[in-house]
Amino acid sequence: MAKIRYYYNTETCKYEPIKASKRAVFMNIMGFLSVSIVLALGLIYLYRTNFTPIKESKLLAKNQDLQVEWNLLNDQLQRAYDHAEELEFKDDKIYRVILDTEPIPLTVREGGVGGHDKYEGLMEEDLEQSEMIVGTFQKMDKLKKKLYIQSKSYDQISSLLSEKEKMWASRPAIQPINNKELTRLHTTFGKRYHPILKQWKNHEGLDFTAPSGTPVYATGDGVVTSSYRSSTYGNVIFINHGYGYQTRYAHLTEYIVNQGEGVKRGQVIGYVGSTGRSQAPHLHYEVLFNYKPINPINFFQRDLSNDEYEKLIEISKQETIPLD
Ligand SMILES: [Zn+2]
């Protein structure tokens, strides 16, 4: 039962019930509602500022996990990038130096990678981490470019190496007869008194003394340009090694290779003799570079140790009479 309030009426000297007006009742209700709404809004605000909804907090946690994964991926990408730079360094500073070729210009290695414009789409998506994401994509692009250039560079190095191998095999690089004991080199290269002509003459090769019939070797890969009997050289073989190099082997008892024949380094091509203008059995050996005779002693490192080579140089300095 609703409580009935009374008041004391001084005119009637009686307690009479209080009758509330409709307006007062309305104002009371409105007041109650206003306080309730303000309280409710306050509670909602407090909740929103202090507590994260479960769904949203799950998303936040997932987002944090993804960021950690992304950073790990970035670290791995950076390591791959550093490794690619090491390969570039070895390529330019070691392989290309050995092969005597120019390093790849920086403009080629690093040119043609897109800037920020390429990733406008990503930037427009207004992602919180768009700078980080674009940075990763750019690094990935640079790495792809580096690896592409590096792979092309290795193709070039491979073909250069094949060419160099061919050149190294062709270069006259051993002694033309077996001379391990270093007793065969008889005379030196250059101006010497000629024993038969009795005059000073340029001796354009080296003489190796050896018994008749001692095998004579081709000193590098090449092609026999001629083998014939000459009045001065006797039985002689001319070999063209390419790359500007030629060799000549004179005074042979016989030659066993003919014009146009391909020869390999170390192949027996004839035998020591004393044919032509010769004093005693020996091999007269010449090396020419671009048609000019050069001292063959510069080419014997390959089959000698450093000590042996120095000893051979000493021997070559001794004054002896050429056997021609
Ligand atoms: Zn000679």
XYZ file of C-alpha atoms and ligand atoms in Angstrom:
325
model
C 0.000 0.000 0.000
C 1.247 3.440 -0.915
C 2.033 5.634 2.022
C -0.280 8.576 2.519
C 1.437 11.708 3.852
C -0.511 14.152 6.093
C -0.090 17.777 7.034
C -1.613 19.885 9.900
C -4.184 22.365 8.610
C -4.209 25.348 11.027
C -7.460 26.576 9.636
C -9.405 23.392 10.234
C -7.130 22.290 13.138
C -7.009 18.811 11.518
C -4.466 16.518 9.922
C -5.337 16.297 6.264
C -3.739 14.065 3.522
C -1.252 15.757 1.163
C -2.447 15.672 -2.441
C 0.521 15.840 -4.912
C -0.077 17.824 -8.114
C 0.360 16.071 -11.520
C 3.175 18.452 -12.386
C 5.087 17.576 -9.258
C 4.696 13.877 -10.026
C 5.946 14.414 -13.591
C 8.951 16.420 -12.387
C 9.790 13.697 -9.895
C 9.758 11.023 -12.606
C 11.863 13.134 -14.962
C 14.368 13.854 -12.222
C 14.703 10.156 -11.458
C 15.153 9.280 -15.134
C 17.818 11.968 -15.655
C 19.872 10.782 -12.715
C 19.556 7.167 -13.939
C 20.704 8.078 -17.480
C 23.681 10.105 -16.231
C 24.660 7.247 -13.925
C 24.329 4.698 -16.748
C 26.461 6.799 -19.151
C 29.069 7.262 -16.466
C 29.249 3.527 -15.843
C 29.565 2.804 -19.608
C 32.379 5.378 -19.922
C 34.239 3.875 -16.989
C 33.861 0.381 -18.452
C 35.041 1.428 -21.920
C 38.073 3.264 -20.600
C 39.154 0.598 -18.134
C 38.124 -2.691 -19.721
C 38.737 -4.009 -23.324
C 36.001 -6.126 -24.820
C 37.033 -9.807 -25.103
C 36.884 -9.885 -28.940
C 38.961 -6.746 -29.248
C 41.555 -7.952 -26.729
C 41.916 -11.211 -28.691
C 42.550 -9.200 -31.852
C 45.105 -7.032 -30.065
C 46.958 -10.116 -28.812
C 46.944 -11.597 -32.314
C 48.207 -8.322 -33.724
C 51.093 -8.331 -31.256
C 51.963 -11.916 -32.235
C 51.950 -10.926 -35.895
C 54.256 -8.015 -35.196
C 56.706 -10.314 -33.438
C 56.577 -12.747 -36.405
C 57.037 -9.835 -38.833
C 60.106 -8.619 -36.939
C 61.592 -12.139 -36.996
C 60.966 -12.284 -40.735
C 62.643 -8.899 -41.108
C 65.712 -10.145 -39.220
C 65.975 -13.155 -41.517
C 65.575 -10.907 -44.552
C 68.356 -8.663 -43.239
C 70.646 -11.684 -42.795
C 69.955 -12.816 -46.376
C 70.639 -9.261 -47.541
C 73.970 -9.132 -45.655
C 74.927 -12.498 -47.147
C 74.148 -11.198 -50.665
C 76.428 -8.213 -49.962
C 79.239 -10.593 -48.911
C 78.833 -12.428 -52.236
C 79.043 -9.097 -54.064
C 82.230 -8.197 -52.186
C 83.897 -11.536 -53.046
C 82.766 -11.192 -56.650
C 84.139 -7.667 -57.138
C 87.242 -7.783 -54.922
C 88.430 -11.386 -55.367
C 87.054 -13.266 -58.381
C 87.071 -10.322 -60.764
C 90.534 -9.203 -59.588
C 91.946 -12.710 -60.204
C 90.299 -12.809 -63.616
C 91.597 -9.310 -64.352
C 88.188 -7.857 -65.118
C 86.308 -4.763 -63.931
C 83.929 -4.935 -60.917
C 80.203 -4.506 -61.633
C 79.327 -0.772 -61.317
C 77.190 0.210 -58.306
C 74.657 1.808 -60.677
C 74.021 -1.629 -62.181
C 73.982 -3.471 -58.861
C 71.561 -1.070 -57.181
C 69.708 0.630 -60.038
C 66.100 0.050 -61.076
C 64.537 -0.748 -57.696
C 61.172 1.059 -57.163
C 60.835 3.794 -54.515
C 57.870 4.553 -52.237
C 55.551 5.179 -55.253
C 55.470 1.478 -56.022
C 53.736 0.898 -52.692
C 51.182 3.707 -52.844
C 48.378 1.133 -52.561
C 49.784 -0.139 -49.279
C 50.292 3.376 -47.940
C 46.711 4.333 -48.855
C 45.323 1.445 -46.840
C 46.229 3.548 -43.814
C 47.705 0.634 -41.947
C 49.190 1.500 -38.591
C 52.492 -0.155 -39.555
C 52.529 0.810 -43.247
C 56.039 2.388 -43.047
C 57.423 -0.849 -41.600
C 55.601 -2.993 -44.185
C 56.746 -0.829 -47.123
C 60.301 -0.910 -45.745
C 60.255 -4.711 -45.732
C 58.889 -4.887 -49.283
C 61.576 -2.481 -50.477
C 64.324 -4.547 -48.852
C 62.898 -7.680 -50.462
C 62.943 -5.947 -53.871
C 66.563 -4.906 -53.380
C 67.518 -8.452 -52.391
C 65.798 -9.918 -55.472
C 67.662 -7.415 -57.670
C 70.990 -8.212 -55.967
C 70.525 -11.946 -56.464
C 69.543 -11.494 -60.118
C 72.643 -9.375 -60.848
C 74.822 -11.806 -58.860
C 73.542 -14.779 -60.827
C 74.270 -12.964 -64.123
C 77.715 -12.056 -62.794
C 78.487 -15.717 -62.015
C 77.516 -16.662 -65.582
C 80.003 -14.082 -66.842
C 82.717 -15.237 -64.409
C 82.160 -18.837 -65.483
C 82.711 -18.015 -69.167
C 85.704 -15.781 -68.309
C 87.156 -18.653 -66.287
C 86.744 -21.103 -69.167
C 88.510 -18.635 -71.449
C 91.305 -18.094 -68.904
C 91.711 -21.860 -68.423
C 92.142 -22.207 -72.153
C 94.672 -19.374 -72.112
C 96.584 -20.835 -69.142
C 96.723 -24.223 -70.879
C 97.967 -22.587 -74.084
C 100.666 -20.409 -72.551
C 104.165 -21.928 -72.941
C 104.798 -22.763 -69.296
C 107.201 -25.728 -68.963
C 110.706 -26.607 -70.113
C 110.765 -28.234 -73.562
C 112.843 -31.210 -72.375
C 113.082 -33.075 -69.078
C 115.450 -30.916 -67.021
C 114.585 -31.728 -63.416
C 118.275 -31.980 -62.498
C 118.797 -28.522 -64.085
C 121.914 -29.572 -66.000
C 120.509 -29.141 -69.467
C 120.327 -25.367 -69.826
C 123.446 -24.417 -71.761
C 123.234 -20.783 -72.708
C 121.379 -17.613 -72.224
C 119.103 -15.370 -74.208
C 120.396 -12.211 -75.883
C 123.542 -10.934 -77.580
C 126.361 -13.527 -77.788
C 129.507 -14.129 -79.858
C 128.675 -16.593 -82.625
C 131.212 -19.469 -82.737
C 130.707 -20.410 -86.392
C 129.996 -17.012 -87.967
C 132.691 -15.420 -85.718
C 130.546 -12.367 -84.998
C 128.226 -10.937 -82.348
C 124.669 -12.085 -82.885
C 121.403 -12.023 -81.063
C 120.647 -15.459 -79.659
C 116.849 -15.400 -79.673
C 116.230 -18.517 -77.606
C 117.715 -20.906 -75.077
C 119.898 -23.949 -75.815
C 119.379 -27.171 -73.859
C 122.100 -29.812 -74.189
C 120.843 -33.399 -74.293
C 121.751 -36.652 -76.032
C 120.315 -37.172 -79.495
C 116.913 -38.802 -79.303
C 115.875 -37.085 -76.011
C 112.118 -36.377 -76.246
C 111.069 -32.768 -76.866
C 107.748 -31.562 -75.406
C 105.231 -28.974 -76.594
C 105.330 -26.353 -73.814
C 101.653 -25.338 -74.131
C 98.470 -26.311 -75.981
C 98.443 -25.082 -79.566
C 98.498 -25.860 -83.285
C 101.574 -26.761 -85.354
C 101.950 -23.963 -87.913
C 104.882 -25.728 -89.665
C 107.399 -28.535 -89.238
C 110.108 -28.777 -91.864
C 113.861 -28.970 -92.497
C 115.620 -25.595 -92.566
C 119.290 -24.956 -93.471
C 119.829 -23.023 -90.231
C 117.249 -24.450 -87.774
C 117.578 -28.019 -89.132
C 114.430 -30.027 -88.394
C 112.211 -27.445 -86.733
C 108.672 -27.207 -85.371
C 106.698 -23.949 -85.093
C 103.683 -23.942 -82.782
C 101.033 -21.216 -82.476
C 99.507 -21.152 -78.954
C 97.090 -18.290 -79.595
C 96.844 -15.228 -77.314
C 99.956 -13.868 -79.117
C 102.272 -16.774 -78.139
C 104.389 -18.919 -80.503
C 107.223 -21.385 -79.827
C 109.980 -22.891 -81.980
C 111.946 -26.138 -81.454
C 115.085 -26.450 -83.636
C 117.934 -28.882 -84.609
C 115.757 -31.998 -84.025
C 116.761 -35.431 -85.303
C 113.129 -35.755 -86.270
C 109.756 -34.149 -85.743
C 106.640 -36.293 -85.242
C 103.950 -33.636 -85.677
C 102.840 -31.928 -88.843
C 101.304 -28.641 -89.970
C 97.733 -28.152 -88.726
C 98.029 -30.734 -85.959
C 96.750 -29.789 -82.505
C 99.163 -30.446 -79.620
C 98.814 -30.484 -75.824
C 101.294 -29.253 -73.213
C 103.763 -32.039 -72.400
C 103.093 -33.962 -75.634
C 106.227 -35.365 -77.316
C 106.581 -33.574 -80.668
C 110.115 -34.581 -81.731
C 113.596 -35.618 -80.543
C 116.814 -33.733 -79.787
C 119.396 -33.760 -82.576
C 122.094 -31.643 -84.213
C 120.585 -30.873 -87.626
C 121.033 -27.471 -89.350
C 123.584 -24.975 -88.070
C 124.531 -26.779 -84.848
C 127.766 -27.601 -82.985
C 126.502 -30.571 -80.931
C 123.232 -32.325 -80.069
C 121.009 -29.748 -78.356
C 117.560 -28.197 -78.497
C 117.266 -24.547 -79.508
C 114.000 -23.282 -78.041
C 112.315 -19.916 -78.738
C 109.242 -18.189 -77.330
C 107.687 -15.310 -79.273
C 105.047 -12.919 -78.050
C 103.351 -10.897 -80.789
C 106.104 -12.105 -83.176
C 108.922 -10.768 -80.929
C 111.338 -13.231 -79.278
C 111.235 -13.102 -75.466
C 113.347 -14.935 -72.917
C 111.782 -18.411 -72.450
C 113.174 -18.622 -68.924
C 110.286 -16.384 -67.787
C 107.887 -19.237 -68.541
C 109.382 -22.157 -66.623
C 107.872 -21.523 -63.173
C 105.165 -24.090 -63.666
C 107.339 -27.221 -63.474
C 109.904 -25.873 -60.961
C 109.916 -24.985 -57.266
C 110.992 -21.451 -56.341
C 114.494 -22.671 -55.375
C 114.884 -24.650 -58.597
C 113.688 -21.688 -60.612
C 116.202 -19.350 -58.933
C 118.975 -21.896 -59.609
C 117.963 -22.036 -63.272
C 118.104 -18.231 -63.471
C 121.648 -18.374 -61.991
C 122.694 -20.979 -64.587
C 121.225 -18.887 -67.387
C 123.450 -15.958 -66.356
C 126.676 -17.939 -66.908
C 128.717 -16.878 -69.913
C 128.696 -19.792 -72.338
C 129.010 -20.133 -76.075
C 125.699 -20.814 -77.807
C 125.407 -24.029 -79.734
C 123.064 -22.112 -82.078
Zn 120.427 -21.740 -79.920
